[in-house]
Structures are given as structure tokens and as C-alpha cells.
Amino acid sequence: MSNSVDTAVQLADLSATTLLRFATAGSVDDGKSTLVGRLLHDSKSVLTDQLEAVEAASLKRGQEAPDLALLTDGLRAEREQGITIDVAYRYFATPRRRFILADTPGHVQYTRNMVTGASTADLAVVLVDARNGVIEQTRRHAAVAALLRVPHVVLAVNKMDLVAYEEKVFAKIAEEFTAYASELGVPEITAIPISALAGDNVVEPSANMDWYGGPTVLEHLETVPVSHDLTSCHARLPVQYVIRPQTAELPDYRGYAGQIAAGTFRVGEPVTVLPSGRTSRIAGIDLLGEPVDIAWTPQSVTLLLEDDIDISRGDLIVPSGDAPATTQDVEATVCHVADQPLTVGQRVLLKHTTRTVKAIVKEIPSRLTLDDLSQHPDPGRLVANDIGRVKVRTAEPLALDAYADSRRTGSFLLIDPADGTTLAAGMAGESFATHKVLNTVEDEAGWDF
């Protein structure tokens, strides 16, 4: 392997292990904007002119100290003007790690926004007001994090300065939330007592809570493991493009390019192409124009196969000994994100990785209420912000993993074929809650799959 390829692999590995995507969620007035502002300010990720503008605005309001919540108030102002913004993203870095922060709204009617922000998150920060404890909205946020299989959840018990930094108050809230989130299947929960306004345990340790010996919020964000060892997962390469130069130098070159969604591929390994089921063996792997013997997620590569078989965009290349089953009947949990409802019998497009196929909604067995995780059977339709179970029949076979096994190849979108509007975000397989299975609805004429 050449030096240039060695460097490229090292850079790819560095990027994969030092970038943390995380989402924040909290009820109204729990101090989420202040926490985000404090993180940005104390990690020295705020530009001088931004800080000067915040200081000037704070003085106009009669505040002596800068109101760090104003660092994110531009988003709120835009929403008040009627501009639709799903999620506000903030980018910052420390010497130890780079961060992409998805700042999600906390209102019930913006559940779909939290789903958008948390869908790619490695960690979710759920804020709780120490005076109010765990409330319904807190449970909703925990449920969404569990549903989306977010591997790490931080419970930030905020406004500890308003409860005299009492350890008992924090311990009670942490115990209640941890018990609830654990029942939902959240694998790791870290509770941190903070005061975003005063800066306690956000970036610097608090002198007011000597009873707490855990990490600050930033320290935890810098040290929480985020690799999840995707290289050991089921290997999957969704084909994005077929490369055929047909030049004098490369007259017979045929490569299948894409980003490895999970796992590792090696030269000489037998592979299967789905949904056709045709088999071959990897003859070569090109990475950044250079041949390599092995490649892993999230590298973008080109695979060359020993056999000249029919492969096109949307096909999935997998190890022959670890191929998912193909199906035309998809059962999943979906979050409805469009303003128009999703109804039984509706014709849609289903986009899974690089593949898009026609489909029809056969059944909506239940709708989930996040307040108490109760299931409402046979609702007939889902409206904006609803989360429910659906059964979809596709025109062509799909190779989906369970979302619990792979967030990349277990997720999909339902799209309106008329105008391309995204209708729902889906997660294949079981959700964290049980659901009632009802009778299948018959196809409409003309969509007999």
C-alpha cells in the first residue's frame, strides 16, 4: 500500500473517531438555549463580533452579564417570522474532538424536528429543570431517543442554582429518569447536575457541588466513545454509481462505487448482489484512485468483481455468508413529518439507501402516544408528528436490515410520488414497544404488488 493511501486511511479513521454528532432536547424554559450558548462560549467557539452583539443586546435589556441564550435566539426570531427551519446545526471544536450539534425544538408539535436531529446523533442531551423534575415532555424525549437507537443519553439536570445545589434533588431526578429510559432500552445514561446560567459543570467543574465527582458536560462529550466499531457490523455497500471509463488505458474496467454503510470488505471475499442474488468475488478495491486490500466504513470505495454481472445504482453488495433476506413486505415504525396525512392505501415511493421503489401503504396497525407509550390500534392514518407502525408493500424486493442492527441500512423514507415531498422517516423491524397486528388491507386497483 502506498504512502498516499496510508495517509488517506489514517485521515478517514481520524475523522470517524474524533467527530461527535449530538442533539439537544428540552422543554420550554428548561434552559436549552443557555446551555448551548454556554458550551459555545466557554469552549471559545464564539466569534468576537457575535459575542459583542450579544453583550450589546443584553445591555439594552438591562442585563449586566451577557445573556448567552441570545447566541441561538436568531433561530427563534426566524421562526416567529414564519420561516420554516427543521433543525439548527452548530459546529464547534475543542483540541480533543470536533462536534456537530443539532439544536432541536422542545415543543410537542415539533416532535418530527427532534426525530430529524437525533436520527444521526451518537448522543442526545436531554435537559430537565431541577425545580420541575421529570415531566411528560422529558419522557417524550427519552422515548424518541430510544426509538432512534441513540446509543448515549445525557440527562442534564439544569438550574441547580435555583434548588440550592441540593444533591437529593439531583439524585431523585436522575434515578427516575434512568429507570424510565432503561426500560425503553437506552443502553447508556449519564446524569450531570448543571447550571447553564452560572456555568456549573458545563465546561468547568462546579465549586458549588463538591458532592458530584463525575464529568462536566463538555468533558463527557469529549470522551464518550463514538466509534461503535461499525467495522464489525454486517458489511453493506449500497451501489451509488457504476464506473466504466472505456478508455484505451482501461478498456474493460467496471467498478461499483459507493460509501460503505457498515462493516469491512476484503479482496478475495465472496459477495452477493441484492436483490438479484447473483454472486461473485471481490477482485479489487480502489480507494482514492489507489488499490487497497481492505476497506471499511465510512470509506467511499470502488469494488471490482471477478465476474461481469448486471449491477446498477440501488443494488446492495454484501458478504455471501451474511446477506439479509429480501422482501416486498416491510413492517416498520415511522415518524410522519409531512403536513398532509399518511393513509392506508396511499401510493408512495420508498427510498432505502440508494434505491427508490414504488410502494403502497397496506396497513397502519397502530399509533404511538409518547406520553405513556400507549398504542392506539388501527388509526387509519398518521398526521404530522405522529409515530406509528406501518406495513408497506413494495413493487420490487428490498434488502433491509433491522434498524436495531443498523441505523444506516435499517432506515428508509416514504416520499410523495407527485411532488417529491418526504412523508415519513421509517425504521424497519420492531420498535421498543409492542404493537398490535391487524388484518392486511387489500391493494387498490393498479397497485397489485
mmCIF file of C-alpha atoms in Angstrom, residues 35-339:
data_model
loop_
_atom_site.group_PDB
_atom_site.id
_atom_site.type_symbol
_atom_site.label_atom_id
_atom_site.label_comp_id
_atom_site.label_asym_id
_atom_site.label_seq_id
_atom_site.Cartn_x
_atom_site.Cartn_y
_atom_site.Cartn_z
ATOM 1 C CA LEU A 35 -26.720 25.556 27.713
ATOM 2 C CA VAL A 36 -25.884 25.668 24.002
ATOM 3 C CA GLY A 37 -24.696 29.250 24.358
ATOM 4 C CA ARG A 38 -22.577 28.343 27.385
ATOM 5 C CA LEU A 39 -20.977 25.417 25.541
ATOM 6 C CA LEU A 40 -20.122 27.621 22.578
ATOM 7 C CA HIS A 41 -18.874 30.494 24.736
ATOM 8 C CA ASP A 42 -16.818 28.560 27.253
ATOM 9 C CA SER A 43 -15.278 26.332 24.599
ATOM 10 C CA LYS A 44 -14.219 29.552 22.838
ATOM 11 C CA SER A 45 -16.273 28.735 19.748
ATOM 12 C CA VAL A 46 -17.951 32.146 19.512
ATOM 13 C CA LEU A 47 -16.601 34.803 17.174
ATOM 14 C CA THR A 48 -15.739 38.176 18.684
ATOM 15 C CA ASP A 49 -18.379 40.072 16.715
ATOM 16 C CA GLN A 50 -21.042 37.540 17.773
ATOM 17 C CA LEU A 51 -20.134 37.972 21.425
ATOM 18 C CA GLU A 52 -20.115 41.763 21.098
ATOM 19 C CA ALA A 53 -23.590 41.660 19.559
ATOM 20 C CA VAL A 54 -24.864 39.511 22.436
ATOM 21 C CA GLU A 55 -23.307 41.840 25.009
ATOM 22 C CA ALA A 56 -24.898 44.878 23.342
ATOM 23 C CA ALA A 57 -28.321 43.211 23.181
ATOM 24 C CA SER A 58 -28.052 42.159 26.824
ATOM 25 C CA LEU A 59 -27.210 45.723 27.914
ATOM 26 C CA LYS A 60 -30.277 47.020 26.071
ATOM 27 C CA ARG A 61 -32.366 44.596 28.120
ATOM 28 C CA GLY A 62 -30.825 45.913 31.310
ATOM 29 C CA GLN A 63 -28.700 42.818 31.955
ATOM 30 C CA GLU A 64 -25.194 43.343 33.292
ATOM 31 C CA ALA A 65 -23.850 39.977 32.118
ATOM 32 C CA PRO A 66 -24.233 38.752 28.512
ATOM 33 C CA ASP A 67 -27.272 36.507 28.000
ATOM 34 C CA LEU A 68 -25.702 33.515 26.270
ATOM 35 C CA ALA A 69 -29.119 32.269 25.195
ATOM 36 C CA LEU A 70 -29.084 35.072 22.624
ATOM 37 C CA LEU A 71 -26.445 33.142 20.683
ATOM 38 C CA THR A 72 -29.279 30.884 19.457
ATOM 39 C CA ASP A 73 -32.121 33.407 19.517
ATOM 40 C CA GLY A 74 -31.697 34.110 15.826
ATOM 41 C CA LEU A 75 -33.387 30.780 15.116
ATOM 42 C CA ARG A 76 -36.358 31.672 17.315
ATOM 43 C CA ALA A 77 -36.674 35.062 15.653
ATOM 44 C CA GLU A 78 -36.747 33.424 12.228
ATOM 45 C CA ARG A 79 -39.460 31.035 13.350
ATOM 46 C CA GLU A 80 -41.548 33.954 14.652
ATOM 47 C CA GLN A 81 -41.283 35.479 11.180
ATOM 48 C CA GLY A 82 -42.855 32.364 9.726
ATOM 49 C CA ILE A 83 -39.713 30.821 8.250
ATOM 50 C CA THR A 84 -39.688 27.019 8.497
ATOM 51 C CA ILE A 85 -36.475 25.615 9.951
ATOM 52 C CA ASP A 86 -36.332 21.954 10.910
ATOM 53 C CA VAL A 87 -33.180 21.812 12.996
ATOM 54 C CA ALA A 88 -30.469 24.379 13.770
ATOM 55 C CA TYR A 89 -26.972 22.964 13.441
ATOM 56 C CA ARG A 90 -23.966 24.344 15.284
ATOM 57 C CA TYR A 91 -20.366 23.388 14.529
ATOM 58 C CA PHE A 92 -17.571 23.769 17.067
ATOM 59 C CA ALA A 93 -14.397 22.051 18.140
ATOM 60 C CA THR A 94 -12.016 21.584 21.042
ATOM 61 C CA PRO A 95 -8.452 20.249 20.904
ATOM 62 C CA ARG A 96 -9.814 16.780 21.685
ATOM 63 C CA ARG A 97 -12.809 16.459 19.351
ATOM 64 C CA ARG A 98 -14.974 18.077 16.677
ATOM 65 C CA PHE A 99 -18.714 18.451 17.182
ATOM 66 C CA ILE A 100 -21.893 18.783 15.143
ATOM 67 C CA LEU A 101 -24.691 19.909 17.419
ATOM 68 C CA ALA A 102 -28.326 19.537 16.303
ATOM 69 C CA ASP A 103 -30.362 22.043 18.317
ATOM 70 C CA THR A 104 -33.916 20.681 18.214
ATOM 71 C CA PRO A 105 -37.123 22.434 19.319
ATOM 72 C CA GLY A 106 -38.748 21.202 22.512
ATOM 73 C CA HIS A 107 -42.438 21.695 21.765
ATOM 74 C CA VAL A 108 -44.726 18.683 21.310
ATOM 75 C CA GLN A 109 -45.684 19.882 17.825
ATOM 76 C CA TYR A 110 -42.005 19.725 16.795
ATOM 77 C CA THR A 111 -41.529 16.024 17.558
ATOM 78 C CA ARG A 112 -40.620 15.482 13.893
ATOM 79 C CA ASN A 113 -37.819 18.033 14.266
ATOM 80 C CA MET A 114 -36.261 16.109 17.143
ATOM 81 C CA VAL A 115 -36.507 12.926 15.076
ATOM 82 C CA THR A 116 -34.612 14.670 12.279
ATOM 83 C CA GLY A 117 -31.881 15.921 14.609
ATOM 84 C CA ALA A 118 -31.483 12.709 16.595
ATOM 85 C CA SER A 119 -31.616 10.307 13.644
ATOM 86 C CA THR A 120 -27.862 10.618 13.014
ATOM 87 C CA ALA A 121 -26.819 11.508 16.570
ATOM 88 C CA ASP A 122 -24.344 9.487 18.595
ATOM 89 C CA LEU A 123 -25.583 11.174 21.757
ATOM 90 C CA ALA A 124 -28.637 13.105 22.965
ATOM 91 C CA VAL A 125 -28.590 15.712 25.735
ATOM 92 C CA VAL A 126 -31.978 15.869 27.478
ATOM 93 C CA LEU A 127 -32.452 18.902 29.725
ATOM 94 C CA VAL A 128 -34.588 18.886 32.852
ATOM 95 C CA ASP A 129 -35.433 21.840 35.100
ATOM 96 C CA ALA A 130 -34.323 20.827 38.603
ATOM 97 C CA ARG A 131 -37.396 22.559 40.050
ATOM 98 C CA ASN A 132 -39.844 20.570 37.914
ATOM 99 C CA GLY A 133 -38.158 17.190 37.624
ATOM 100 C CA VAL A 134 -39.126 14.603 35.021
ATOM 101 C CA ILE A 135 -42.248 15.743 33.169
ATOM 102 C CA GLU A 136 -44.212 14.377 30.206
ATOM 103 C CA GLN A 137 -42.048 16.170 27.670
ATOM 104 C CA THR A 138 -38.935 14.669 29.277
ATOM 105 C CA ARG A 139 -40.404 11.205 28.808
ATOM 106 C CA ARG A 140 -41.220 12.017 25.194
ATOM 107 C CA HIS A 141 -37.620 12.998 24.531
ATOM 108 C CA ALA A 142 -36.363 9.803 26.170
ATOM 109 C CA ALA A 143 -38.796 7.765 24.092
ATOM 110 C CA VAL A 144 -37.663 9.373 20.834
ATOM 111 C CA ALA A 145 -34.002 8.756 21.740
ATOM 112 C CA ALA A 146 -34.786 5.105 22.491
ATOM 113 C CA LEU A 147 -36.843 4.704 19.330
ATOM 114 C CA LEU A 148 -33.996 6.071 17.197
ATOM 115 C CA ARG A 149 -31.462 3.859 18.977
ATOM 116 C CA VAL A 150 -29.310 6.786 20.113
ATOM 117 C CA PRO A 151 -26.501 4.925 21.934
ATOM 118 C CA HIS A 152 -25.729 7.574 24.583
ATOM 119 C CA VAL A 153 -28.089 9.861 26.510
ATOM 120 C CA VAL A 154 -27.020 12.651 28.877
ATOM 121 C CA LEU A 155 -29.539 13.848 31.438
ATOM 122 C CA ALA A 156 -28.569 17.448 32.189
ATOM 123 C CA VAL A 157 -30.364 18.492 35.358
ATOM 124 C CA ASN A 158 -30.312 22.255 34.886
ATOM 125 C CA LYS A 159 -30.923 25.231 37.196
ATOM 126 C CA MET A 160 -29.326 23.536 40.188
ATOM 127 C CA ASP A 161 -28.558 27.038 41.480
ATOM 128 C CA LEU A 162 -32.303 27.538 41.987
ATOM 129 C CA VAL A 163 -32.574 24.491 44.268
ATOM 130 C CA ALA A 164 -29.552 25.449 46.383
ATOM 131 C CA TYR A 165 -27.381 22.817 44.626
ATOM 132 C CA GLU A 166 -29.082 20.090 46.674
ATOM 133 C CA GLU A 167 -27.732 16.612 45.983
ATOM 134 C CA LYS A 168 -31.045 14.976 46.981
ATOM 135 C CA VAL A 169 -32.929 16.900 44.289
ATOM 136 C CA PHE A 170 -30.492 15.768 41.617
ATOM 137 C CA ALA A 171 -30.397 12.166 42.840
ATOM 138 C CA LYS A 172 -34.182 11.823 42.780
ATOM 139 C CA ILE A 173 -34.487 13.173 39.221
ATOM 140 C CA ALA A 174 -31.559 11.081 37.981
ATOM 141 C CA GLU A 175 -32.990 7.897 39.491
ATOM 142 C CA GLU A 176 -36.462 8.462 37.999
ATOM 143 C CA PHE A 177 -35.174 9.290 34.516
ATOM 144 C CA THR A 178 -32.618 6.471 34.450
ATOM 145 C CA ALA A 179 -35.235 3.904 35.423
ATOM 146 C CA TYR A 180 -37.621 5.103 32.720
ATOM 147 C CA ALA A 181 -35.016 5.363 29.942
ATOM 148 C CA SER A 182 -33.514 1.985 30.836
ATOM 149 C CA GLU A 183 -36.928 0.332 30.478
ATOM 150 C CA LEU A 184 -37.125 1.794 26.966
ATOM 151 C CA GLY A 185 -33.788 0.209 26.090
ATOM 152 C CA VAL A 186 -31.444 3.218 26.181
ATOM 153 C CA PRO A 187 -28.045 1.497 26.585
ATOM 154 C CA GLU A 188 -26.129 4.247 28.402
ATOM 155 C CA ILE A 189 -27.410 7.121 30.539
ATOM 156 C CA THR A 190 -25.196 9.726 32.211
ATOM 157 C CA ALA A 191 -26.747 12.234 34.616
ATOM 158 C CA ILE A 192 -24.946 15.551 35.212
ATOM 159 C CA PRO A 193 -26.096 18.344 37.579
ATOM 160 C CA ILE A 194 -25.546 21.754 35.946
ATOM 161 C CA SER A 195 -26.370 25.418 35.975
ATOM 162 C CA ALA A 196 -26.130 26.640 32.405
ATOM 163 C CA LEU A 197 -26.620 30.228 33.532
ATOM 164 C CA ALA A 198 -23.796 30.154 36.082
ATOM 165 C CA GLY A 199 -21.631 27.702 34.125
ATOM 166 C CA ASP A 200 -21.594 24.981 36.783
ATOM 167 C CA ASN A 201 -20.424 21.630 35.350
ATOM 168 C CA VAL A 202 -20.944 22.722 31.745
ATOM 169 C CA VAL A 203 -17.322 23.272 30.744
ATOM 170 C CA GLU A 204 -15.679 23.831 34.125
ATOM 171 C CA PRO A 205 -16.316 21.758 37.296
ATOM 172 C CA SER A 206 -18.602 23.396 39.834
ATOM 173 C CA ALA A 207 -17.300 24.617 43.172
ATOM 174 C CA ASN A 208 -20.878 24.565 44.440
ATOM 175 C CA MET A 209 -21.413 20.804 44.051
ATOM 176 C CA ASP A 210 -18.431 19.114 45.667
ATOM 177 C CA TRP A 211 -20.658 16.066 46.196
ATOM 178 C CA TYR A 212 -20.582 15.402 42.439
ATOM 179 C CA GLY A 213 -17.488 13.607 41.184
ATOM 180 C CA GLY A 214 -18.478 12.923 37.577
ATOM 181 C CA PRO A 215 -17.523 14.680 34.337
ATOM 182 C CA THR A 216 -18.695 18.061 33.131
ATOM 183 C CA VAL A 217 -20.923 18.146 30.057
ATOM 184 C CA LEU A 218 -18.042 19.071 27.757
ATOM 185 C CA GLU A 219 -15.698 16.526 29.328
ATOM 186 C CA HIS A 220 -18.260 13.792 28.719
ATOM 187 C CA LEU A 221 -18.807 14.962 25.142
ATOM 188 C CA GLU A 222 -15.050 14.872 24.558
ATOM 189 C CA THR A 223 -14.523 11.383 25.974
ATOM 190 C CA VAL A 224 -17.667 9.362 25.203
ATOM 191 C CA PRO A 225 -16.830 6.582 22.716
ATOM 192 C CA VAL A 226 -18.384 7.178 19.298
ATOM 193 C CA SER A 227 -16.789 4.604 17.023
ATOM 194 C CA HIS A 228 -19.303 1.854 17.933
ATOM 195 C CA ASP A 229 -16.966 -0.416 15.968
ATOM 196 C CA LEU A 230 -19.034 -0.294 12.778
ATOM 197 C CA THR A 231 -16.293 -2.266 11.078
ATOM 198 C CA SER A 232 -17.526 -5.398 12.897
ATOM 199 C CA CYS A 233 -21.150 -4.895 11.788
ATOM 200 C CA HIS A 234 -22.822 -6.572 8.807
ATOM 201 C CA ALA A 235 -20.855 -5.364 5.780
ATOM 202 C CA ARG A 236 -23.017 -3.373 3.358
ATOM 203 C CA LEU A 237 -22.162 -1.341 0.235
ATOM 204 C CA PRO A 238 -25.097 0.411 -1.468
ATOM 205 C CA VAL A 239 -24.068 0.930 -5.103
ATOM 206 C CA GLN A 240 -24.198 4.594 -5.987
ATOM 207 C CA TYR A 241 -22.602 4.612 -9.416
ATOM 208 C CA VAL A 242 -21.219 2.150 -11.978
ATOM 209 C CA ILE A 243 -17.840 3.309 -13.315
ATOM 210 C CA ARG A 244 -16.955 2.300 -16.880
ATOM 211 C CA PRO A 245 -14.271 4.607 -18.361
ATOM 212 C CA GLN A 246 -13.967 2.572 -21.612
ATOM 213 C CA THR A 247 -10.687 4.307 -22.415
ATOM 214 C CA ALA A 248 -7.616 2.940 -24.166
ATOM 215 C CA GLU A 249 -5.878 2.562 -20.788
ATOM 216 C CA LEU A 250 -8.928 0.977 -19.093
ATOM 217 C CA PRO A 251 -10.968 -0.715 -21.824
ATOM 218 C CA ASP A 252 -12.565 -3.352 -19.585
ATOM 219 C CA TYR A 253 -12.737 -1.503 -16.262
ATOM 220 C CA ARG A 254 -16.080 -1.951 -14.481
ATOM 221 C CA GLY A 255 -16.273 -0.716 -10.896
ATOM 222 C CA TYR A 256 -19.131 -0.301 -8.449
ATOM 223 C CA ALA A 257 -18.755 2.856 -6.391
ATOM 224 C CA GLY A 258 -20.389 3.839 -3.116
ATOM 225 C CA GLN A 259 -19.857 4.588 0.547
ATOM 226 C CA ILE A 260 -19.543 1.553 2.780
ATOM 227 C CA ALA A 261 -22.548 1.793 5.118
ATOM 228 C CA ALA A 262 -21.150 -0.700 7.642
ATOM 229 C CA GLY A 263 -18.589 -3.437 8.027
ATOM 230 C CA THR A 264 -15.421 -4.338 6.141
ATOM 231 C CA PHE A 265 -14.714 -5.660 2.638
ATOM 232 C CA ARG A 266 -11.578 -7.563 1.590
ATOM 233 C CA VAL A 267 -10.099 -8.567 -1.742
ATOM 234 C CA GLY A 268 -10.907 -12.207 -2.486
ATOM 235 C CA GLU A 269 -14.068 -12.205 -0.378
ATOM 236 C CA PRO A 270 -17.189 -13.849 -1.897
ATOM 237 C CA VAL A 271 -20.063 -11.378 -2.198
ATOM 238 C CA THR A 272 -23.728 -11.396 -3.165
ATOM 239 C CA VAL A 273 -25.538 -8.645 -5.046
ATOM 240 C CA LEU A 274 -29.066 -7.907 -3.846
ATOM 241 C CA PRO A 275 -31.873 -8.049 -4.734
ATOM 242 C CA SER A 276 -30.828 -10.211 -7.731
ATOM 243 C CA GLY A 277 -28.963 -12.721 -5.562
ATOM 244 C CA ARG A 278 -26.083 -13.062 -8.055
ATOM 245 C CA THR A 279 -22.729 -13.989 -6.525
ATOM 246 C CA SER A 280 -19.114 -13.193 -7.322
ATOM 247 C CA ARG A 281 -15.822 -12.479 -5.603
ATOM 248 C CA ILE A 282 -14.039 -9.158 -4.952
ATOM 249 C CA ALA A 283 -11.198 -8.860 -7.459
ATOM 250 C CA GLY A 284 -10.020 -5.451 -6.283
ATOM 251 C CA ILE A 285 -10.808 -2.395 -4.187
ATOM 252 C CA ASP A 286 -9.927 1.139 -5.270
ATOM 253 C CA LEU A 287 -9.676 3.862 -2.615
ATOM 254 C CA LEU A 288 -8.914 7.399 -3.776
ATOM 255 C CA GLY A 289 -7.643 6.027 -7.058
ATOM 256 C CA GLU A 290 -5.246 3.547 -5.462
ATOM 257 C CA PRO A 291 -5.692 -0.234 -4.975
ATOM 258 C CA VAL A 292 -6.065 -1.487 -1.396
ATOM 259 C CA ASP A 293 -6.620 -4.936 0.080
ATOM 260 C CA ILE A 294 -9.226 -3.935 2.674
ATOM 261 C CA ALA A 295 -11.756 -1.126 3.152
ATOM 262 C CA TRP A 296 -14.231 -0.292 5.887
ATOM 263 C CA THR A 297 -16.983 2.106 6.835
ATOM 264 C CA PRO A 298 -17.344 5.039 6.248
ATOM 265 C CA GLN A 299 -14.881 4.988 3.358
ATOM 266 C CA SER A 300 -16.065 5.664 -0.188
ATOM 267 C CA VAL A 301 -14.621 2.996 -2.477
ATOM 268 C CA THR A 302 -14.974 1.254 -5.807
ATOM 269 C CA LEU A 303 -15.315 -2.541 -5.810
ATOM 270 C CA LEU A 304 -14.209 -4.644 -8.778
ATOM 271 C CA LEU A 305 -15.671 -8.132 -9.110
ATOM 272 C CA GLU A 306 -14.290 -11.236 -10.800
ATOM 273 C CA ASP A 307 -17.496 -11.798 -12.798
ATOM 274 C CA ASP A 308 -19.195 -9.447 -15.233
ATOM 275 C CA ILE A 309 -22.704 -9.389 -13.782
ATOM 276 C CA ASP A 310 -25.562 -6.918 -14.092
ATOM 277 C CA ILE A 311 -25.311 -4.362 -11.260
ATOM 278 C CA SER A 312 -26.820 -0.881 -11.172
ATOM 279 C CA ARG A 313 -27.446 2.003 -8.790
ATOM 280 C CA GLY A 314 -29.561 0.904 -5.843
ATOM 281 C CA ASP A 315 -28.174 -2.634 -5.635
ATOM 282 C CA LEU A 316 -26.594 -3.751 -2.377
ATOM 283 C CA ILE A 317 -23.286 -5.643 -2.244
ATOM 284 C CA VAL A 318 -22.913 -7.839 0.865
ATOM 285 C CA PRO A 319 -20.747 -10.772 2.007
ATOM 286 C CA SER A 320 -22.245 -14.019 0.735
ATOM 287 C CA GLY A 321 -22.246 -15.509 4.210
ATOM 288 C CA ASP A 322 -24.005 -12.524 5.769
ATOM 289 C CA ALA A 323 -26.729 -11.492 3.342
ATOM 290 C CA PRO A 324 -30.010 -10.038 4.633
ATOM 291 C CA ALA A 325 -33.261 -11.503 3.393
ATOM 292 C CA THR A 326 -35.045 -9.619 0.631
ATOM 293 C CA THR A 327 -38.722 -8.807 0.972
ATOM 294 C CA GLN A 328 -41.531 -6.831 -0.585
ATOM 295 C CA ASP A 329 -43.415 -6.593 2.717
ATOM 296 C CA VAL A 330 -41.872 -4.006 5.027
ATOM 297 C CA GLU A 331 -43.023 -3.637 8.631
ATOM 298 C CA ALA A 332 -41.656 -0.606 10.400
ATOM 299 C CA THR A 333 -42.111 2.234 12.829
ATOM 300 C CA VAL A 334 -42.392 5.605 11.120
ATOM 301 C CA CYS A 335 -42.432 9.226 12.206
ATOM 302 C CA HIS A 336 -44.731 11.235 9.975
ATOM 303 C CA VAL A 337 -43.053 14.526 9.050
ATOM 304 C CA ALA A 338 -45.310 15.978 6.327
ATOM 305 C CA ASP A 339 -48.291 18.261 6.795
#
